[in-house]
Amino acid sequence: MGMVSEFVRALSVAQGHDYNNCMHELALAENIIEIVTRCAQHEGFTRVGRVRVRVGTLAVVIPEALQTAFAAAKRGSPAETAVLVLESEPGQAWCRDCAATVVMNDALDACPCCQGYALRITGGNALRVIDIDGE
Amino acid sequence: MCTTCGCGTETITLDGKVLPLSHAGHPYSTPKKLTRRVQIEQDVLGENDAQAALNRQRFAAQGLLVLNLVSSPGSGKTTLLVKTIERLSARQRIGVIEGDQQTSRDAERIQATGALAVQINTGKGCHLDARMVAGALDTLPLDALDILMIENVGNLVCPAAFDLGEACKVAILSVTEGEDKPLKYPDMFRAARLMLLNKCDLLPHLEFDVAQAMAHARRVNPDIEIMQISATSGVGFEQWLDWLEQARAARRAGQAA
């Protein structure tokens, strides 16, 4: 698993955090490469360009870690030339006390209306490949 | 081929003499490569979720209750499982899938109780995924089980993102950790249906604030059920075993329906 240790090293250099226990971003990056490769083969692309991925602000993902993981995972793959562009999607929750949909951009946010925590996340927690440019 | 005049790039000779290429009045032009954009709109975890759905179908067909046990390393998951099996094995047939980066020590501890256990080693991986669990299922006689416990890799971050097909996640927080763990790792405590506050027999020796820990868990997950237990002393264990048997009965009823 040379790629994993390379990724962890890159992360520990890039970030001030301890990511030794957190590298599911690598698994996510590998999934993105798989989706891109399948699409490139289907479309007959010889070169992949921009890959847009929507990241909900409540998704269990650190965008910087995903970028670093993607750079490690794409090497030697058909998606080697891909450039990952992350687009943020605002988080959304249903407040039971207000009986309303409210904005929630951090997992610890209170309801902006009642300041309570009776919140159920209803959006902005996904990670989706939007589109792929190729030629 | 030049897309303007139609001539090629080959050297043209006349009686052995090279003729100059004559793109008179225009530069040699190649067909422009066209960049296309393909809409995908595909979940990055889509494949895991699809496999988890297959696992879930398999569990439903058997009426099997499957729990995904998540916690930090050292919260007492394996001891909890051993004690649960010892107390419940007369009434429920329990199987265990153990997830660790290395060693089969946990599976061996479970097997020592007489229960069926398989060990998944993830190597450097920090979580179990639905495909690994599907592989383990093939080695277990599911029709000879009532409850399947999946002990995830000790990690409060990554396992929150990976559905394994379980009925629900059970988060274990031991009182030797901080009361603020649910706030530090909100995704996991939000994903769990039940939180077991373990090692409660140690409370007299600690400054752990139980009410605050419970308030923190409910702040990130207002619906979470909480039980105070100790796998070692057996405190609160009846409540946990009742919960398990009720959940199992509900699964069986769902299968019959």
Short mmCIF file of C-alpha atoms in Angstrom, two decimals:
data_model
loop_
_atom_site.label_atom_id
_atom_site.label_comp_id
_atom_site.label_asym_id
_atom_site.label_seq_id
_atom_site.Cartn_x
_atom_site.Cartn_y
_atom_site.Cartn_z
CA MET A 1 0.00 0.00 0.00
CA GLY A 2 2.67 2.49 -1.03
CA MET A 3 0.01 4.90 -2.18
CA VAL A 4 -1.56 5.01 1.27
CA SER A 5 1.64 5.85 3.10
CA GLU A 6 2.47 8.40 0.42
CA PHE A 7 -0.93 9.95 0.93
CA VAL A 8 -0.63 10.02 4.70
CA ARG A 9 2.82 11.59 4.40
CA ALA A 10 1.52 14.19 1.97
CA LEU A 11 -1.32 14.98 4.32
CA SER A 12 0.78 15.28 7.43
CA VAL A 13 2.99 17.70 5.52
CA ALA A 14 0.05 19.64 4.13
CA GLN A 15 -2.04 19.79 7.29
CA GLY A 16 -1.47 20.47 10.91
CA HIS A 17 -3.77 17.63 11.92
CA ASP A 18 -3.32 14.00 12.80
CA TYR A 19 -4.85 12.15 9.89
CA ASN A 20 -3.32 8.79 10.66
CA ASN A 21 -6.71 7.63 11.79
CA CYS A 22 -8.65 9.32 9.03
CA MET A 23 -8.07 8.45 5.45
CA HIS A 24 -11.38 7.38 4.07
CA GLU A 25 -10.81 10.29 1.67
CA LEU A 26 -8.43 7.95 -0.14
CA ALA A 27 -11.21 5.39 -0.59
CA LEU A 28 -13.48 8.19 -1.80
CA ALA A 29 -10.81 9.45 -4.23
CA GLU A 30 -10.38 5.92 -5.60
CA ASN A 31 -14.14 5.74 -6.14
CA ILE A 32 -14.05 9.02 -8.06
CA ILE A 33 -11.19 7.72 -10.25
CA GLU A 34 -13.24 4.58 -10.93
CA ILE A 35 -16.29 6.60 -11.96
CA VAL A 36 -14.14 8.85 -14.17
CA THR A 37 -12.32 5.92 -15.78
CA ARG A 38 -15.57 4.12 -16.56
CA CYS A 39 -17.00 7.30 -18.10
CA ALA A 40 -13.81 7.96 -20.13
CA GLN A 41 -13.90 4.42 -21.55
CA HIS A 42 -17.58 4.69 -22.37
CA GLU A 43 -17.15 8.06 -24.08
CA GLY A 44 -13.88 7.15 -25.84
CA PHE A 45 -11.96 9.94 -24.12
CA THR A 46 -8.19 9.78 -24.56
CA ARG A 47 -7.67 12.58 -22.11
CA VAL A 48 -9.71 13.65 -19.11
CA GLY A 49 -9.81 17.27 -18.02
CA ARG A 50 -11.90 18.86 -15.32
CA VAL A 51 -13.91 16.62 -13.00
CA ARG A 52 -16.54 18.47 -10.99
CA VAL A 53 -17.56 17.00 -7.65
CA ARG A 54 -20.22 18.46 -5.38
CA VAL A 55 -19.30 18.30 -1.69
CA GLY A 56 -22.01 19.01 0.82
CA THR A 57 -20.76 21.10 3.72
CA LEU A 58 -22.21 18.41 6.02
CA ALA A 59 -20.61 15.49 4.15
CA VAL A 60 -18.10 13.42 6.12
CA VAL A 61 -15.26 14.75 3.98
CA ILE A 62 -12.38 17.18 4.43
CA PRO A 63 -12.06 18.89 1.00
CA GLU A 64 -8.29 19.45 1.33
CA ALA A 65 -7.77 15.82 2.28
CA LEU A 66 -9.86 14.73 -0.72
CA GLN A 67 -7.73 16.87 -3.08
CA THR A 68 -4.52 15.37 -1.69
CA ALA A 69 -5.94 11.86 -1.89
CA PHE A 70 -7.11 12.45 -5.46
CA ALA A 71 -3.63 13.62 -6.51
CA ALA A 72 -2.20 10.37 -5.10
CA ALA A 73 -4.94 8.10 -6.47
CA LYS A 74 -4.98 9.40 -10.06
CA ARG A 75 -1.30 8.65 -10.66
CA GLY A 76 -0.89 5.87 -13.22
CA SER A 77 -4.65 5.67 -13.83
CA PRO A 78 -6.49 6.58 -17.07
CA ALA A 79 -7.63 9.68 -15.18
CA GLU A 80 -4.08 10.86 -14.58
CA THR A 81 -4.69 14.21 -16.27
CA ALA A 82 -7.91 14.89 -14.39
CA VAL A 83 -8.23 18.09 -12.41
CA LEU A 84 -10.58 17.81 -9.45
CA VAL A 85 -12.84 20.79 -8.93
CA LEU A 86 -14.85 20.69 -5.71
CA GLU A 87 -18.06 22.66 -5.52
CA SER A 88 -19.55 23.26 -2.15
CA GLU A 89 -23.23 22.64 -1.51
CA PRO A 90 -24.89 24.29 1.51
CA GLY A 91 -26.22 22.08 4.27
CA GLN A 92 -29.88 21.84 5.09
CA ALA A 93 -31.84 20.51 8.04
CA TRP A 94 -35.42 20.07 9.21
CA CYS A 95 -36.06 21.73 12.58
CA ARG A 96 -38.71 19.75 14.43
CA ASP A 97 -39.49 22.60 16.83
CA CYS A 98 -39.87 25.23 14.09
CA ALA A 99 -41.39 22.71 11.66
CA ALA A 100 -39.29 24.32 8.96
CA THR A 101 -36.31 23.67 6.71
CA VAL A 102 -33.31 25.70 7.86
CA VAL A 103 -29.74 26.30 6.74
CA MET A 104 -27.11 24.25 8.58
CA ASN A 105 -23.49 24.61 7.59
CA ASP A 106 -21.72 22.92 10.44
CA ALA A 107 -22.51 19.64 12.17
CA LEU A 108 -22.72 21.49 15.50
CA ASP A 109 -24.90 24.39 14.31
CA ALA A 110 -28.08 25.23 16.22
CA CYS A 111 -31.29 26.13 14.42
CA PRO A 112 -30.88 29.75 13.24
CA CYS A 113 -34.52 30.47 14.21
CA CYS A 114 -35.03 28.88 17.65
CA GLN A 115 -31.37 28.18 18.62
CA GLY A 116 -32.43 24.61 19.42
CA TYR A 117 -30.88 21.33 18.29
CA ALA A 118 -33.94 19.35 17.19
CA LEU A 119 -32.38 19.15 13.72
CA ARG A 120 -32.42 16.35 11.18
CA ILE A 121 -30.06 16.78 8.23
CA THR A 122 -32.00 16.81 4.94
CA GLY A 123 -29.40 18.02 2.44
CA GLY A 124 -25.82 19.03 1.81
CA ASN A 125 -24.37 15.78 3.14
CA ALA A 126 -23.62 14.07 -0.16
CA LEU A 127 -20.58 13.69 -2.37
CA ARG A 128 -21.49 13.46 -6.05
CA VAL A 129 -19.60 13.56 -9.34
CA ILE A 130 -21.42 16.23 -11.36
CA ASP A 131 -19.71 16.09 -14.77
CA ILE A 132 -16.51 15.20 -16.54
CA ASP A 133 -14.69 17.02 -19.34
CA GLY A 134 -12.72 14.95 -21.83
CA GLU A 135 -11.47 14.83 -25.38
CA MET B 1 -4.40 15.63 -42.98
CA CYS B 2 -4.60 19.39 -43.24
CA THR B 3 -8.24 20.22 -42.66
CA THR B 4 -8.01 23.32 -44.84
CA CYS B 5 -6.47 21.97 -48.09
CA GLY B 6 -6.74 18.26 -47.59
CA CYS B 7 -3.07 17.40 -48.13
CA GLY B 8 -1.19 15.11 -45.80
CA THR B 9 2.04 15.28 -43.85
CA GLU B 10 3.89 12.68 -45.93
CA THR B 11 6.91 13.75 -47.96
CA ILE B 12 5.87 13.94 -51.62
CA THR B 13 8.58 13.34 -54.22
CA LEU B 14 8.65 13.81 -57.97
CA ASP B 15 11.34 11.79 -59.75
CA GLY B 16 13.08 11.44 -56.39
CA LYS B 17 13.00 15.15 -55.68
CA VAL B 18 11.15 16.35 -52.62
CA LEU B 19 8.28 18.62 -53.41
CA PRO B 20 7.71 21.41 -50.91
CA LEU B 21 4.40 21.08 -49.11
CA SER B 22 2.22 23.78 -50.43
CA HIS B 23 -0.19 25.05 -47.84
CA ALA B 24 -0.15 28.25 -49.86
CA GLY B 25 -1.78 31.07 -48.03
CA HIS B 26 -2.82 29.07 -44.95
CA PRO B 27 -1.07 27.28 -42.10
CA TYR B 28 -1.17 23.49 -41.86
CA SER B 29 -4.14 22.80 -39.63
CA THR B 30 -5.08 19.65 -37.75
CA PRO B 31 -8.61 18.76 -36.74
CA LYS B 32 -9.38 20.46 -33.51
CA LYS B 33 -9.90 18.06 -30.62
CA LEU B 34 -13.27 18.73 -29.17
CA THR B 35 -13.62 18.84 -25.45
CA ARG B 36 -16.92 17.37 -24.41
CA ARG B 37 -18.66 17.58 -21.07
CA VAL B 38 -20.48 14.50 -19.83
CA GLN B 39 -23.11 14.79 -17.12
CA ILE B 40 -22.62 12.10 -14.50
CA GLU B 41 -24.52 12.97 -11.31
CA GLN B 42 -23.29 9.87 -9.54
CA ASP B 43 -22.81 9.41 -5.80
CA VAL B 44 -19.18 8.74 -4.97
CA LEU B 45 -20.35 6.18 -2.41
CA GLY B 46 -23.00 4.84 -4.82
CA GLU B 47 -21.32 1.48 -5.27
CA ASN B 48 -20.92 0.97 -1.52
CA ASP B 49 -24.54 1.96 -0.97
CA ALA B 50 -25.69 -0.49 -3.66
CA GLN B 51 -23.72 -3.33 -2.03
CA ALA B 52 -25.08 -2.30 1.39
CA ALA B 53 -28.61 -2.53 -0.03
CA LEU B 54 -27.87 -6.08 -1.23
CA ASN B 55 -26.51 -7.00 2.21
CA ARG B 56 -29.62 -5.50 3.81
CA GLN B 57 -31.88 -7.58 1.54
CA ARG B 58 -29.98 -10.68 2.54
CA PHE B 59 -30.39 -9.87 6.25
CA ALA B 60 -34.10 -9.13 5.82
CA ALA B 61 -34.67 -12.44 4.02
CA GLN B 62 -33.20 -14.26 7.03
CA GLY B 63 -34.92 -12.05 9.63
CA LEU B 64 -31.42 -11.43 10.95
CA LEU B 65 -30.75 -8.47 13.26
CA VAL B 66 -27.46 -6.86 12.21
CA LEU B 67 -25.76 -4.16 14.27
CA ASN B 68 -22.71 -2.08 13.32
CA LEU B 69 -20.71 -1.35 16.50
CA VAL B 70 -18.63 1.79 16.27
CA SER B 71 -16.35 3.54 18.76
CA SER B 72 -12.82 4.73 19.34
CA PRO B 73 -10.18 2.09 20.02
CA GLY B 74 -10.27 0.85 23.58
CA SER B 75 -13.90 1.65 24.43
CA GLY B 76 -14.56 -1.99 25.29
CA LYS B 77 -16.40 -3.22 22.18
CA THR B 78 -14.94 -6.71 22.24
CA THR B 79 -15.52 -7.21 25.98
CA LEU B 80 -19.07 -5.96 25.47
CA LEU B 81 -19.56 -8.58 22.75
CA VAL B 82 -18.05 -11.39 24.80
CA LYS B 83 -20.30 -10.58 27.80
CA THR B 84 -23.35 -10.15 25.57
CA ILE B 85 -22.78 -13.56 23.97
CA GLU B 86 -22.23 -15.21 27.37
CA ARG B 87 -25.48 -13.78 28.73
CA LEU B 88 -27.60 -14.27 25.61
CA SER B 89 -26.29 -17.42 23.95
CA ALA B 90 -28.92 -19.65 25.55
CA ARG B 91 -31.68 -17.67 23.80
CA GLN B 92 -30.08 -16.08 20.75
CA ARG B 93 -27.57 -17.42 18.25
CA ILE B 94 -25.04 -14.63 17.81
CA GLY B 95 -22.37 -14.33 15.11
CA VAL B 96 -19.66 -11.71 14.91
CA ILE B 97 -17.72 -10.04 12.12
CA GLU B 98 -14.59 -8.45 13.55
CA GLY B 99 -12.91 -5.56 11.76
CA ASP B 100 -9.35 -4.57 12.65
CA GLN B 101 -6.37 -3.33 10.72
CA GLN B 102 -4.23 -6.24 11.91
CA THR B 103 -4.37 -9.49 13.93
CA SER B 104 -7.18 -11.96 14.60
CA ARG B 105 -7.03 -11.49 18.37
CA ASP B 106 -10.57 -10.12 18.64
CA ALA B 107 -12.09 -12.95 16.58
CA GLU B 108 -10.25 -15.44 18.78
CA ARG B 109 -11.69 -13.81 21.92
CA ILE B 110 -15.17 -14.18 20.45
CA GLN B 111 -14.58 -17.75 19.28
CA ALA B 112 -13.51 -18.67 22.83
CA THR B 113 -17.14 -18.09 23.88
CA GLY B 114 -18.23 -20.72 21.35
CA ALA B 115 -19.81 -18.15 19.02
CA LEU B 116 -19.09 -17.95 15.32
CA ALA B 117 -16.68 -15.15 14.44
CA VAL B 118 -14.80 -14.12 11.34
CA GLN B 119 -12.04 -11.56 11.19
CA ILE B 120 -11.62 -8.94 8.49
CA ASN B 121 -8.21 -7.29 8.43
CA THR B 122 -8.32 -3.99 6.59
CA GLY B 123 -4.53 -3.51 6.46
CA LYS B 124 -4.14 0.25 6.38
CA GLY B 125 -7.88 0.75 5.92
CA CYS B 126 -9.63 2.77 8.59
CA HIS B 127 -13.16 1.38 8.17
CA LEU B 128 -15.16 -1.61 6.95
CA ASP B 129 -17.09 -1.23 3.71
CA ALA B 130 -20.13 -3.09 2.39
CA ARG B 131 -18.07 -5.23 0.00
CA MET B 132 -15.78 -6.52 2.77
CA VAL B 133 -18.84 -7.43 4.82
CA ALA B 134 -20.42 -9.22 1.82
CA GLY B 135 -17.25 -11.30 1.54
CA ALA B 136 -17.43 -12.20 5.23
CA LEU B 137 -21.13 -13.13 4.92
CA ASP B 138 -20.25 -15.85 2.44
CA THR B 139 -18.26 -17.61 5.15
CA LEU B 140 -21.01 -17.47 7.81
CA PRO B 141 -24.08 -19.74 8.04
CA LEU B 142 -26.56 -16.87 8.21
CA ASP B 143 -29.58 -19.15 8.56
CA ALA B 144 -28.07 -20.49 11.80
CA LEU B 145 -27.93 -17.01 13.36
CA ASP B 146 -30.39 -14.65 15.05
CA ILE B 147 -28.11 -11.67 15.59
CA LEU B 148 -25.01 -10.60 13.69
CA MET B 149 -22.73 -8.06 15.33
CA ILE B 150 -20.22 -6.23 13.15
CA GLU B 151 -17.43 -4.74 15.22
CA ASN B 152 -16.08 -1.95 13.05
CA VAL B 153 -12.50 -0.69 13.10
CA GLY B 154 -11.96 1.49 16.19
CA ASN B 155 -12.39 4.92 14.66
CA LEU B 156 -15.02 7.59 15.27
CA VAL B 157 -14.62 9.27 11.87
CA CYS B 158 -14.58 7.13 8.74
CA PRO B 159 -17.05 4.31 9.59
CA ALA B 160 -19.81 6.94 9.81
CA ALA B 161 -19.71 7.35 6.03
CA PHE B 162 -19.94 3.66 5.06
CA ASP B 163 -23.27 1.87 5.19
CA LEU B 164 -22.74 -1.87 5.64
CA GLY B 165 -26.41 -2.85 5.35
CA GLU B 166 -26.93 -2.95 9.13
CA ALA B 167 -30.23 -2.31 10.89
CA CYS B 168 -28.50 0.44 12.86
CA LYS B 169 -25.23 1.68 14.25
CA VAL B 170 -24.53 1.39 17.96
CA ALA B 171 -21.92 3.85 19.25
CA ILE B 172 -19.97 2.90 22.34
CA LEU B 173 -18.49 5.70 24.44
CA SER B 174 -16.54 4.73 27.52
CA VAL B 175 -16.44 7.00 30.56
CA THR B 176 -12.64 6.95 30.46
CA GLU B 177 -12.93 9.13 27.34
CA GLY B 178 -14.10 12.75 27.30
CA GLU B 179 -17.72 13.88 27.70
CA ASP B 180 -17.22 15.98 24.58
CA LYS B 181 -16.60 13.06 22.19
CA PRO B 182 -20.10 13.43 20.65
CA LEU B 183 -19.32 17.07 19.86
CA LYS B 184 -15.87 16.27 18.50
CA TYR B 185 -17.19 13.45 16.29
CA PRO B 186 -20.77 14.54 15.58
CA ASP B 187 -21.17 12.54 12.35
CA MET B 188 -20.78 9.24 14.15
CA PHE B 189 -23.12 10.03 17.03
CA ARG B 190 -25.66 11.40 14.57
CA ALA B 191 -25.49 8.18 12.56
CA ALA B 192 -26.06 5.97 15.62
CA ARG B 193 -29.45 4.93 16.97
CA LEU B 194 -28.13 3.84 20.35
CA MET B 195 -25.24 5.05 22.47
CA LEU B 196 -23.87 2.71 25.12
CA LEU B 197 -22.03 4.58 27.84
CA ASN B 198 -19.62 1.84 28.86
CA LYS B 199 -17.33 1.23 31.84
CA CYS B 200 -19.82 2.95 34.18
CA ASP B 201 -18.45 0.88 37.09
CA LEU B 202 -15.44 3.22 36.99
CA LEU B 203 -17.50 6.40 37.48
CA PRO B 204 -16.71 6.74 41.23
CA HIS B 205 -13.02 7.04 40.32
CA LEU B 206 -13.43 9.55 37.51
CA GLU B 207 -14.62 13.11 36.99
CA PHE B 208 -16.72 12.12 34.01
CA ASP B 209 -19.98 14.12 33.82
CA VAL B 210 -22.63 11.63 32.64
CA ALA B 211 -25.38 14.25 32.24
CA GLN B 212 -23.14 16.39 30.10
CA ALA B 213 -22.06 13.47 27.90
CA MET B 214 -25.72 12.59 27.35
CA ALA B 215 -26.61 16.22 26.61
CA HIS B 216 -23.79 16.40 24.06
CA ALA B 217 -24.99 13.22 22.33
CA ARG B 218 -28.57 14.53 22.22
CA ARG B 219 -27.39 17.86 20.86
CA VAL B 220 -26.02 16.18 17.71
CA ASN B 221 -28.75 13.53 17.63
CA PRO B 222 -32.01 14.41 19.45
CA ASP B 223 -33.39 10.90 18.83
CA ILE B 224 -30.44 8.86 20.12
CA GLU B 225 -31.21 6.26 22.81
CA ILE B 226 -28.68 6.13 25.63
CA MET B 227 -27.90 3.37 28.14
CA GLN B 228 -25.39 3.40 30.96
CA ILE B 229 -23.69 0.03 31.22
CA SER B 230 -20.56 -1.77 32.30
CA ALA B 231 -19.57 -4.85 30.35
CA THR B 232 -17.18 -5.82 33.14
CA SER B 233 -19.46 -5.49 36.18
CA GLY B 234 -22.73 -6.13 34.36
CA VAL B 235 -24.33 -2.84 35.48
CA GLY B 236 -27.17 -1.84 33.14
CA PHE B 237 -26.72 -4.99 31.09
CA GLU B 238 -30.32 -6.19 31.41
CA GLN B 239 -31.54 -3.08 29.62
CA TRP B 240 -29.09 -3.66 26.75
CA LEU B 241 -30.01 -7.33 26.43
CA ASP B 242 -33.73 -6.45 26.45
CA TRP B 243 -33.11 -3.89 23.73
CA LEU B 244 -31.33 -6.53 21.65
CA GLU B 245 -34.08 -9.11 22.06
CA GLN B 246 -36.78 -6.59 21.22
CA ALA B 247 -34.89 -5.44 18.13
CA ARG B 248 -34.44 -9.07 17.07
CA ALA B 249 -38.16 -9.79 17.60
CA ALA B 250 -39.03 -6.76 15.48
CA ARG B 251 -36.79 -8.05 12.68
CA ARG B 252 -38.43 -11.45 12.78
CA ALA B 253 -41.86 -9.84 12.71
CA GLY B 254 -40.72 -7.79 9.70
CA GLN B 255 -39.63 -10.97 7.96
CA ALA B 256 -42.98 -12.64 8.59
CA ALA B 257 -44.91 -9.59 7.35
#
